[in-house]
PDB file of N, CA and C in Angstrom:
ATOM      1  N   TYR B   1     130.996  70.522 -47.459  1.00  0.00           N
ATOM      2  CA  TYR B   1     132.128  69.819 -47.881  1.00  0.00           C
ATOM      3  C   TYR B   1     132.557  68.661 -46.827  1.00  0.00           C
ATOM      4  N   ASN B   2     132.712  67.579 -47.386  1.00  0.00           N
ATOM      5  CA  ASN B   2     133.035  66.432 -46.481  1.00  0.00           C
ATOM      6  C   ASN B   2     134.335  65.831 -46.818  1.00  0.00           C
ATOM      7  N   PHE B   3     135.281  66.038 -45.688  1.00  0.00           N
ATOM      8  CA  PHE B   3     136.796  65.774 -45.823  1.00  0.00           C
ATOM      9  C   PHE B   3     136.935  64.337 -46.184  1.00  0.00           C
ATOM     10  N   ALA B   4     135.884  63.527 -45.823  1.00  0.00           N
ATOM     11  CA  ALA B   4     135.942  62.063 -46.054  1.00  0.00           C
ATOM     12  C   ALA B   4     136.172  61.670 -47.543  1.00  0.00           C
ATOM     13  N   TYR B   5     135.839  62.544 -48.327  1.00  0.00           N
ATOM     14  CA  TYR B   5     135.869  62.061 -49.736  1.00  0.00           C
ATOM     15  C   TYR B   5     137.041  63.048 -50.437  1.00  0.00           C
ATOM     16  N   SER B   6     137.996  63.727 -49.802  1.00  0.00           N
ATOM     17  CA  SER B   6     139.166  64.419 -50.526  1.00  0.00           C
ATOM     18  C   SER B   6     139.946  63.250 -50.779  1.00  0.00           C
ATOM     19  N   LEU B   7     140.324  63.108 -52.061  1.00  0.00           N
ATOM     20  CA  LEU B   7     141.115  62.059 -52.535  1.00  0.00           C
ATOM     21  C   LEU B   7     142.603  62.273 -52.362  1.00  0.00           C
ATOM     22  N   ASN B   8     143.352  61.032 -52.194  1.00  0.00           N
ATOM     23  CA  ASN B   8     144.717  61.097 -52.016  1.00  0.00           C
ATOM     24  C   ASN B   8     145.118  62.044 -50.681  1.00  0.00           C
ATOM     25  N   ARG B   9     144.422  62.119 -49.774  1.00  0.00           N
ATOM     26  CA  ARG B   9     144.708  62.832 -48.750  1.00  0.00           C
ATOM     27  C   ARG B   9     144.391  61.946 -47.320  1.00  0.00           C
ATOM     28  N   PRO B  10     145.130  62.140 -46.383  1.00  0.00           N
ATOM     29  CA  PRO B  10     144.766  61.560 -45.110  1.00  0.00           C
ATOM     30  C   PRO B  10     143.518  62.177 -44.819  1.00  0.00           C
ATOM     31  N   LYS B  11     142.488  61.662 -44.370  1.00  0.00           N
ATOM     32  CA  LYS B  11     141.079  62.156 -43.868  1.00  0.00           C
ATOM     33  C   LYS B  11     141.031  62.427 -42.541  1.00  0.00           C
ATOM     34  N   VAL B  12     140.472  63.565 -42.062  1.00  0.00           N
ATOM     35  CA  VAL B  12     140.174  64.022 -40.759  1.00  0.00           C
ATOM     36  C   VAL B  12     138.973  63.317 -40.306  1.00  0.00           C
ATOM     37  N   GLY B  13     137.811  63.060 -41.114  1.00  0.00           N
ATOM     38  CA  GLY B  13     136.650  62.459 -40.635  1.00  0.00           C
ATOM     39  C   GLY B  13     135.597  63.336 -40.252  1.00  0.00           C
ATOM     40  N   LEU B  14     135.544  64.536 -40.617  1.00  0.00           N
ATOM     41  CA  LEU B  14     134.452  65.566 -40.270  1.00  0.00           C
ATOM     42  C   LEU B  14     133.642  65.931 -41.489  1.00  0.00           C
ATOM     43  N   LYS B  15     132.415  66.065 -41.162  1.00  0.00           N
ATOM     44  CA  LYS B  15     131.336  66.738 -42.057  1.00  0.00           C
ATOM     45  C   LYS B  15     131.028  67.989 -41.460  1.00  0.00           C
ATOM     46  N   ILE B  16     131.126  69.096 -42.065  1.00  0.00           N
ATOM     47  CA  ILE B  16     130.994  70.554 -41.445  1.00  0.00           C
ATOM     48  C   ILE B  16     130.049  71.378 -42.291  1.00  0.00           C
ATOM     49  N   GLU B  17     129.531  72.383 -41.505  1.00  0.00           N
ATOM     50  CA  GLU B  17     128.915  73.387 -42.278  1.00  0.00           C
ATOM     51  C   GLU B  17     129.171  74.774 -41.662  1.00  0.00           C
ATOM     52  N   ASP B  18     128.900  75.863 -42.411  1.00  0.00           N
ATOM     53  CA  ASP B  18     129.117  77.073 -41.911  1.00  0.00           C
ATOM     54  C   ASP B  18     128.120  77.464 -40.695  1.00  0.00           C
ATOM     55  N   THR B  19     128.305  78.165 -39.814  1.00  0.00           N
ATOM     56  CA  THR B  19     127.456  78.750 -38.717  1.00  0.00           C
ATOM     57  C   THR B  19     126.819  79.987 -39.339  1.00  0.00           C
ATOM     58  N   GLU B  20     125.647  80.360 -38.851  1.00  0.00           N
ATOM     59  CA  GLU B  20     124.964  81.248 -39.384  1.00  0.00           C
ATOM     60  C   GLU B  20     125.592  82.845 -39.184  1.00  0.00           C
ATOM     61  N   ASN B  21     126.290  82.785 -37.989  1.00  0.00           N
ATOM     62  CA  ASN B  21     127.110  84.196 -37.671  1.00  0.00           C
ATOM     63  C   ASN B  21     128.446  84.096 -38.015  1.00  0.00           C
ATOM     64  N   SER B  22     128.961  83.162 -38.725  1.00  0.00           N
ATOM     65  CA  SER B  22     130.351  83.032 -39.266  1.00  0.00           C
ATOM     66  C   SER B  22     131.211  83.074 -38.002  1.00  0.00           C
ATOM     67  N   THR B  23     130.997  82.223 -37.049  1.00  0.00           N
ATOM     68  CA  THR B  23     131.849  82.251 -35.838  1.00  0.00           C
ATOM     69  C   THR B  23     132.633  80.909 -35.788  1.00  0.00           C
ATOM     70  N   GLY B  24     132.548  80.050 -36.806  1.00  0.00           N
ATOM     71  CA  GLY B  24     133.193  78.798 -36.960  1.00  0.00           C
ATOM     72  C   GLY B  24     132.617  77.870 -37.959  1.00  0.00           C
ATOM     73  N   ALA B  25     132.965  76.509 -37.725  1.00  0.00           N
ATOM     74  CA  ALA B  25     132.509  75.365 -38.640  1.00  0.00           C
ATOM     75  C   ALA B  25     131.880  74.506 -37.784  1.00  0.00           C
ATOM     76  N   LYS B  26     130.490  74.343 -37.988  1.00  0.00           N
ATOM     77  CA  LYS B  26     129.709  73.378 -37.076  1.00  0.00           C
ATOM     78  C   LYS B  26     129.896  71.861 -37.496  1.00  0.00           C
ATOM     79  N   VAL B  27     130.239  71.033 -36.464  1.00  0.00           N
ATOM     80  CA  VAL B  27     130.435  69.700 -37.020  1.00  0.00           C
ATOM     81  C   VAL B  27     129.091  68.976 -37.205  1.00  0.00           C
ATOM     82  N   LEU B  28     128.625  68.268 -38.372  1.00  0.00           N
ATOM     83  CA  LEU B  28     127.543  67.765 -38.603  1.00  0.00           C
ATOM     84  C   LEU B  28     127.684  66.186 -38.326  1.00  0.00           C
ATOM     85  N   ASN B  29     128.908  65.695 -38.506  1.00  0.00           N
ATOM     86  CA  ASN B  29     128.947  64.452 -38.412  1.00  0.00           C
ATOM     87  C   ASN B  29     130.457  64.128 -38.199  1.00  0.00           C
ATOM     88  N   VAL B  30     130.760  63.137 -37.327  1.00  0.00           N
ATOM     89  CA  VAL B  30     132.181  62.598 -37.011  1.00  0.00           C
ATOM     90  C   VAL B  30     132.205  61.222 -37.406  1.00  0.00           C
ATOM     91  N   GLU B  31     133.187  60.818 -38.482  1.00  0.00           N
ATOM     92  CA  GLU B  31     133.172  59.361 -38.816  1.00  0.00           C
ATOM     93  C   GLU B  31     133.944  58.479 -37.820  1.00  0.00           C
ATOM     94  N   GLU B  32     133.191  57.448 -37.602  1.00  0.00           N
ATOM     95  CA  GLU B  32     133.580  56.419 -36.389  1.00  0.00           C
ATOM     96  C   GLU B  32     134.996  56.021 -36.687  1.00  0.00           C
ATOM     97  N   GLY B  33     135.939  56.054 -35.633  1.00  0.00           N
ATOM     98  CA  GLY B  33     137.029  55.600 -35.838  1.00  0.00           C
ATOM     99  C   GLY B  33     138.197  56.395 -36.614  1.00  0.00           C
ATOM    100  N   SER B  34     137.647  57.711 -36.994  1.00  0.00           N
ATOM    101  CA  SER B  34     138.571  58.647 -37.659  1.00  0.00           C
ATOM    102  C   SER B  34     139.459  59.515 -36.700  1.00  0.00           C
ATOM    103  N   PRO B  35     140.361  60.229 -37.247  1.00  0.00           N
ATOM    104  CA  PRO B  35     141.144  61.038 -36.425  1.00  0.00           C
ATOM    105  C   PRO B  35     140.561  61.963 -35.554  1.00  0.00           C
ATOM    106  N   ALA B  36     139.398  62.550 -36.217  1.00  0.00           N
ATOM    107  CA  ALA B  36     138.527  63.481 -35.388  1.00  0.00           C
ATOM    108  C   ALA B  36     137.730  62.905 -34.165  1.00  0.00           C
ATOM    109  N   ASP B  37     137.412  61.648 -34.643  1.00  0.00           N
ATOM    110  CA  ASP B  37     136.695  60.926 -33.571  1.00  0.00           C
ATOM    111  C   ASP B  37     137.704  60.375 -32.382  1.00  0.00           C
ATOM    112  N   LYS B  38     138.873  60.048 -32.635  1.00  0.00           N
ATOM    113  CA  LYS B  38     139.783  59.643 -31.573  1.00  0.00           C
ATOM    114  C   LYS B  38     140.238  60.748 -30.782  1.00  0.00           C
ATOM    115  N   ALA B  39     140.202  61.946 -31.385  1.00  0.00           N
ATOM    116  CA  ALA B  39     140.534  63.360 -30.655  1.00  0.00           C
ATOM    117  C   ALA B  39     139.434  63.702 -29.779  1.00  0.00           C
ATOM    118  N   GLY B  40     138.306  63.289 -29.934  1.00  0.00           N
ATOM    119  CA  GLY B  40     137.196  63.439 -29.136  1.00  0.00           C
ATOM    120  C   GLY B  40     136.264  64.617 -29.552  1.00  0.00           C
ATOM    121  N   LEU B  41     136.463  65.071 -30.849  1.00  0.00           N
ATOM    122  CA  LEU B  41     135.380  65.972 -31.515  1.00  0.00           C
ATOM    123  C   LEU B  41     133.950  65.279 -31.631  1.00  0.00           C
ATOM    124  N   LYS B  42     132.958  65.983 -31.498  1.00  0.00           N
ATOM    125  CA  LYS B  42     131.655  65.400 -31.600  1.00  0.00           C
ATOM    126  C   LYS B  42     130.676  66.335 -32.257  1.00  0.00           C
ATOM    127  N   LYS B  43     129.545  65.770 -32.727  1.00  0.00           N
ATOM    128  CA  LYS B  43     128.536  66.402 -33.525  1.00  0.00           C
ATOM    129  C   LYS B  43     127.996  67.677 -32.878  1.00  0.00           C
ATOM    130  N   ASP B  44     127.999  68.684 -33.401  1.00  0.00           N
ATOM    131  CA  ASP B  44     127.513  70.019 -32.975  1.00  0.00           C
ATOM    132  C   ASP B  44     128.599  70.908 -32.242  1.00  0.00           C
ATOM    133  N   ASP B  45     129.736  70.323 -32.086  1.00  0.00           N
ATOM    134  CA  ASP B  45     130.828  71.207 -31.813  1.00  0.00           C
ATOM    135  C   ASP B  45     131.080  72.298 -33.031  1.00  0.00           C
ATOM    136  N   ILE B  46     131.525  73.296 -32.513  1.00  0.00           N
ATOM    137  CA  ILE B  46     131.803  74.449 -33.370  1.00  0.00           C
ATOM    138  C   ILE B  46     133.284  74.739 -33.401  1.00  0.00           C
ATOM    139  N   ILE B  47     133.857  74.374 -34.519  1.00  0.00           N
ATOM    140  CA  ILE B  47     135.349  74.492 -34.653  1.00  0.00           C
ATOM    141  C   ILE B  47     135.621  75.936 -34.899  1.00  0.00           C
ATOM    142  N   THR B  48     136.342  76.580 -34.020  1.00  0.00           N
ATOM    143  CA  THR B  48     136.865  78.037 -34.174  1.00  0.00           C
ATOM    144  C   THR B  48     138.275  78.328 -34.426  1.00  0.00           C
ATOM    145  N   GLU B  49     139.177  77.427 -34.227  1.00  0.00           N
ATOM    146  CA  GLU B  49     140.497  77.713 -34.510  1.00  0.00           C
ATOM    147  C   GLU B  49     141.273  76.290 -34.938  1.00  0.00           C
ATOM    148  N   VAL B  50     142.312  76.316 -35.894  1.00  0.00           N
ATOM    149  CA  VAL B  50     142.888  75.276 -36.257  1.00  0.00           C
ATOM    150  C   VAL B  50     144.471  75.774 -36.292  1.00  0.00           C
ATOM    151  N   ASN B  51     145.382  75.235 -35.513  1.00  0.00           N
ATOM    152  CA  ASN B  51     146.706  75.490 -35.421  1.00  0.00           C
ATOM    153  C   ASN B  51     146.804  76.983 -35.103  1.00  0.00           C
ATOM    154  N   GLY B  52     146.035  77.466 -34.317  1.00  0.00           N
ATOM    155  CA  GLY B  52     146.213  79.044 -33.981  1.00  0.00           C
ATOM    156  C   GLY B  52     145.550  79.996 -34.987  1.00  0.00           C
ATOM    157  N   GLU B  53     144.958  79.397 -36.131  1.00  0.00           N
ATOM    158  CA  GLU B  53     144.436  80.207 -37.135  1.00  0.00           C
ATOM    159  C   GLU B  53     142.954  80.249 -36.925  1.00  0.00           C
ATOM    160  N   LYS B  54     142.401  81.454 -36.933  1.00  0.00           N
ATOM    161  CA  LYS B  54     140.885  81.566 -36.855  1.00  0.00           C
ATOM    162  C   LYS B  54     139.935  80.920 -37.786  1.00  0.00           C
ATOM    163  N   VAL B  55     139.070  80.287 -37.535  1.00  0.00           N
ATOM    164  CA  VAL B  55     138.047  79.525 -38.410  1.00  0.00           C
ATOM    165  C   VAL B  55     136.743  80.342 -38.319  1.00  0.00           C
ATOM    166  N   SER B  56     136.273  81.033 -39.453  1.00  0.00           N
ATOM    167  CA  SER B  56     134.870  81.677 -39.501  1.00  0.00           C
ATOM    168  C   SER B  56     133.918  80.755 -40.241  1.00  0.00           C
ATOM    169  N   GLY B  57     134.257  79.703 -41.044  1.00  0.00           N
ATOM    170  CA  GLY B  57     133.412  78.968 -41.600  1.00  0.00           C
ATOM    171  C   GLY B  57     134.093  77.730 -42.283  1.00  0.00           C
ATOM    172  N   VAL B  58     133.344  77.102 -43.084  1.00  0.00           N
ATOM    173  CA  VAL B  58     133.752  75.753 -43.884  1.00  0.00           C
ATOM    174  C   VAL B  58     135.104  76.154 -44.491  1.00  0.00           C
ATOM    175  N   GLU B  59     135.088  77.136 -45.302  1.00  0.00           N
ATOM    176  CA  GLU B  59     136.356  77.524 -46.222  1.00  0.00           C
ATOM    177  C   GLU B  59     137.634  77.548 -45.425  1.00  0.00           C
ATOM    178  N   ASP B  60     137.500  78.230 -44.283  1.00  0.00           N
ATOM    179  CA  ASP B  60     138.760  78.366 -43.551  1.00  0.00           C
ATOM    180  C   ASP B  60     139.172  76.799 -43.040  1.00  0.00           C
ATOM    181  N   ALA B  61     138.209  76.180 -42.480  1.00  0.00           N
ATOM    182  CA  ALA B  61     138.512  75.005 -41.896  1.00  0.00           C
ATOM    183  C   ALA B  61     139.039  74.015 -43.055  1.00  0.00           C
ATOM    184  N   THR B  62     138.326  73.914 -44.203  1.00  0.00           N
ATOM    185  CA  THR B  62     138.938  73.077 -45.311  1.00  0.00           C
ATOM    186  C   THR B  62     140.308  73.515 -45.610  1.00  0.00           C
ATOM    187  N   ASP B  63     140.626  74.831 -45.660  1.00  0.00           N
ATOM    188  CA  ASP B  63     142.007  75.230 -46.061  1.00  0.00           C
ATOM    189  C   ASP B  63     142.931  74.716 -45.093  1.00  0.00           C
ATOM    190  N   LEU B  64     142.730  74.886 -43.868  1.00  0.00           N
ATOM    191  CA  LEU B  64     143.528  74.514 -42.762  1.00  0.00           C
ATOM    192  C   LEU B  64     143.683  73.173 -42.495  1.00  0.00           C
ATOM    193  N   MET B  65     142.522  72.325 -42.479  1.00  0.00           N
ATOM    194  CA  MET B  65     142.771  70.917 -42.303  1.00  0.00           C
ATOM    195  C   MET B  65     143.062  70.079 -43.594  1.00  0.00           C
ATOM    196  N   GLY B  66     142.561  70.614 -44.656  1.00  0.00           N
ATOM    197  CA  GLY B  66     142.877  69.948 -46.013  1.00  0.00           C
ATOM    198  C   GLY B  66     144.271  69.789 -46.451  1.00  0.00           C
ATOM    199  N   ASP B  67     145.015  70.538 -45.911  1.00  0.00           N
ATOM    200  CA  ASP B  67     146.500  70.625 -46.134  1.00  0.00           C
ATOM    201  C   ASP B  67     147.378  69.657 -45.112  1.00  0.00           C
ATOM    202  N   ALA B  68     146.563  69.120 -44.336  1.00  0.00           N
ATOM    203  CA  ALA B  68     147.316  68.384 -43.232  1.00  0.00           C
ATOM    204  C   ALA B  68     148.120  67.331 -43.803  1.00  0.00           C
ATOM    205  N   GLU B  69     149.413  67.163 -43.385  1.00  0.00           N
ATOM    206  CA  GLU B  69     150.192  65.964 -43.740  1.00  0.00           C
ATOM    207  C   GLU B  69     150.029  64.790 -43.041  1.00  0.00           C
ATOM    208  N   GLU B  70     150.433  63.745 -43.722  1.00  0.00           N
ATOM    209  CA  GLU B  70     150.510  62.378 -42.927  1.00  0.00           C
ATOM    210  C   GLU B  70     151.418  62.473 -41.593  1.00  0.00           C
ATOM    211  N   GLY B  71     150.981  62.014 -40.376  1.00  0.00           N
ATOM    212  CA  GLY B  71     151.675  62.054 -39.319  1.00  0.00           C
ATOM    213  C   GLY B  71     151.684  63.494 -38.467  1.00  0.00           C
ATOM    214  N   GLU B  72     150.944  64.486 -39.172  1.00  0.00           N
ATOM    215  CA  GLU B  72     150.860  65.691 -38.554  1.00  0.00           C
ATOM    216  C   GLU B  72     149.718  65.795 -37.390  1.00  0.00           C
ATOM    217  N   THR B  73     149.954  66.589 -36.348  1.00  0.00           N
ATOM    218  CA  THR B  73     148.732  66.797 -35.370  1.00  0.00           C
ATOM    219  C   THR B  73     148.253  68.108 -35.562  1.00  0.00           C
ATOM    220  N   LEU B  74     146.961  68.172 -35.662  1.00  0.00           N
ATOM    221  CA  LEU B  74     146.263  69.522 -35.921  1.00  0.00           C
ATOM    222  C   LEU B  74     145.748  70.066 -34.453  1.00  0.00           C
ATOM    223  N   ASN B  75     146.046  71.182 -34.103  1.00  0.00           N
ATOM    224  CA  ASN B  75     145.541  71.671 -32.803  1.00  0.00           C
ATOM    225  C   ASN B  75     144.370  72.361 -33.035  1.00  0.00           C
ATOM    226  N   VAL B  76     143.234  71.773 -32.670  1.00  0.00           N
ATOM    227  CA  VAL B  76     141.877  72.347 -32.917  1.00  0.00           C
ATOM    228  C   VAL B  76     141.148  72.846 -31.641  1.00  0.00           C
ATOM    229  N   LYS B  77     140.604  74.037 -31.864  1.00  0.00           N
ATOM    230  CA  LYS B  77     139.850  74.648 -30.653  1.00  0.00           C
ATOM    231  C   LYS B  77     138.452  74.501 -31.174  1.00  0.00           C
ATOM    232  N   ALA B  78     137.593  74.200 -30.349  1.00  0.00           N
ATOM    233  CA  ALA B  78     136.163  74.219 -30.689  1.00  0.00           C
ATOM    234  C   ALA B  78     135.301  74.671 -29.341  1.00  0.00           C
ATOM    235  N   LEU B  79     133.997  74.785 -29.706  1.00  0.00           N
ATOM    236  CA  LEU B  79     133.156  75.236 -28.619  1.00  0.00           C
ATOM    237  C   LEU B  79     132.083  74.185 -28.333  1.00  0.00           C
ATOM    238  N   ARG B  80     131.968  73.649 -27.332  1.00  0.00           N
ATOM    239  CA  ARG B  80     130.850  72.757 -27.011  1.00  0.00           C
ATOM    240  C   ARG B  80     130.031  73.352 -25.855  1.00  0.00           C
ATOM    241  N   ASN B  81     128.775  73.429 -26.035  1.00  0.00           N
ATOM    242  CA  ASN B  81     127.883  74.065 -25.123  1.00  0.00           C
ATOM    243  C   ASN B  81     128.640  75.512 -24.363  1.00  0.00           C
ATOM    244  N   ASN B  82     129.095  76.135 -25.339  1.00  0.00           N
ATOM    245  CA  ASN B  82     129.756  77.462 -24.970  1.00  0.00           C
ATOM    246  C   ASN B  82     130.984  77.441 -24.288  1.00  0.00           C
ATOM    247  N   SER B  83     131.456  76.202 -23.996  1.00  0.00           N
ATOM    248  CA  SER B  83     132.731  76.185 -23.428  1.00  0.00           C
ATOM    249  C   SER B  83     133.938  75.713 -24.375  1.00  0.00           C
ATOM    250  N   GLU B  84     134.977  76.375 -24.094  1.00  0.00           N
ATOM    251  CA  GLU B  84     136.024  76.248 -25.374  1.00  0.00           C
ATOM    252  C   GLU B  84     136.709  74.861 -24.837  1.00  0.00           C
ATOM    253  N   MET B  85     137.136  74.182 -25.853  1.00  0.00           N
ATOM    254  CA  MET B  85     137.633  72.791 -25.615  1.00  0.00           C
ATOM    255  C   MET B  85     138.973  72.610 -26.629  1.00  0.00           C
ATOM    256  N   LYS B  86     139.858  71.934 -26.411  1.00  0.00           N
ATOM    257  CA  LYS B  86     141.018  71.851 -27.317  1.00  0.00           C
ATOM    258  C   LYS B  86     141.316  70.253 -27.633  1.00  0.00           C
ATOM    259  N   PHE B  87     141.419  70.133 -28.816  1.00  0.00           N
ATOM    260  CA  PHE B  87     141.715  68.697 -29.273  1.00  0.00           C
ATOM    261  C   PHE B  87     142.892  68.527 -30.164  1.00  0.00           C
ATOM    262  N   ASP B  88     143.525  67.495 -29.929  1.00  0.00           N
ATOM    263  CA  ASP B  88     144.687  67.176 -30.847  1.00  0.00           C
ATOM    264  C   ASP B  88     144.465  66.093 -31.785  1.00  0.00           C
ATOM    265  N   VAL B  89     144.124  66.490 -33.149  1.00  0.00           N
ATOM    266  CA  VAL B  89     143.690  65.646 -34.162  1.00  0.00           C
ATOM    267  C   VAL B  89     144.827  65.026 -34.900  1.00  0.00           C
ATOM    268  N   LYS B  90     145.409  63.773 -34.528  1.00  0.00           N
ATOM    269  CA  LYS B  90     146.508  63.175 -35.104  1.00  0.00           C
ATOM    270  C   LYS B  90     146.256  62.533 -36.440  1.00  0.00           C
ATOM    271  N   ILE B  91     146.864  63.016 -37.533  1.00  0.00           N
ATOM    272  CA  ILE B  91     146.629  62.453 -38.939  1.00  0.00           C
ATOM    273  C   ILE B  91     147.532  61.213 -39.063  1.00  0.00           C
ATOM    274  N   PRO B  92     147.108  60.134 -39.415  1.00  0.00           N
ATOM    275  CA  PRO B  92     147.816  58.799 -39.410  1.00  0.00           C
ATOM    276  C   PRO B  92     148.582  58.897 -40.701  1.00  0.00           C
ATOM    277  N   LYS B  93     149.802  58.173 -40.489  1.00  0.00           N
ATOM    278  CA  LYS B  93     150.632  57.752 -41.610  1.00  0.00           C
ATOM    279  C   LYS B  93     149.981  56.756 -42.388  1.00  0.00           C
ATOM    280  N   LYS B  94     149.979  56.956 -43.737  1.00  0.00           N
ATOM    281  CA  LYS B  94     149.510  55.681 -44.595  1.00  0.00           C
ATOM    282  C   LYS B  94     150.520  54.573 -44.708  1.00  0.00           C
ATOM    283  N   LEU B  95     150.271  53.434 -44.315  1.00  0.00           N
ATOM    284  CA  LEU B  95     151.257  52.375 -44.316  1.00  0.00           C
ATOM    285  C   LEU B  95     151.186  51.524 -45.502  1.00  0.00           C
ATOM    286  N   ASN B  96     152.231  51.399 -46.066  1.00  0.00           N
ATOM    287  CA  ASN B  96     152.357  50.372 -47.087  1.00  0.00           C
ATOM    288  C   ASN B  96     152.067  48.973 -46.851  1.00  0.00           C
ATOM    289  N   GLN B  97     151.310  48.285 -47.726  1.00  0.00           N
ATOM    290  CA  GLN B  97     150.934  46.943 -47.374  1.00  0.00           C
ATOM    291  C   GLN B  97     151.312  45.963 -48.820  1.00  0.00           C
ATOM    292  N   ALA B  98     151.587  44.661 -48.540  1.00  0.00           N
ATOM    293  CA  ALA B  98     151.768  43.880 -49.426  1.00  0.00           C
ATOM    294  C   ALA B  98     151.352  42.488 -49.004  1.00  0.00           C
ATOM    295  N   ASN B  99     150.775  41.770 -49.873  1.00  0.00           N
ATOM    296  CA  ASN B  99     150.569  40.539 -49.477  1.00  0.00           C
ATOM    297  C   ASN B  99     151.536  39.418 -50.296  1.00  0.00           C
ATOM    298  N   LEU B 100     152.432  38.771 -49.501  1.00  0.00           N
ATOM    299  CA  LEU B 100     153.570  38.004 -50.142  1.00  0.00           C
ATOM    300  C   LEU B 100     153.305  36.446 -49.942  1.00  0.00           C
TER     301      LEU B 100
END
């Protein structure tokens, strides 16, 4: 499931897949310039927790991140080379624009 294509929602900018042993959601791709990229998430990181809720796979991550509101910060824990890391993924506010 690719967050980049969820409509009418601020996007996190991650493409993820289940891990074989259901220990999290593996990052396949981080969209350049996205909130996930700015937070420092990288390809092959294993997301294990979002806002204190355990992530065992894509479905959990989708539920927890897909409901993020504009302006919200997601607290994400992930494993990189077996070291736990913390990331603050800030969801940007959509700003109205007009050409006058």
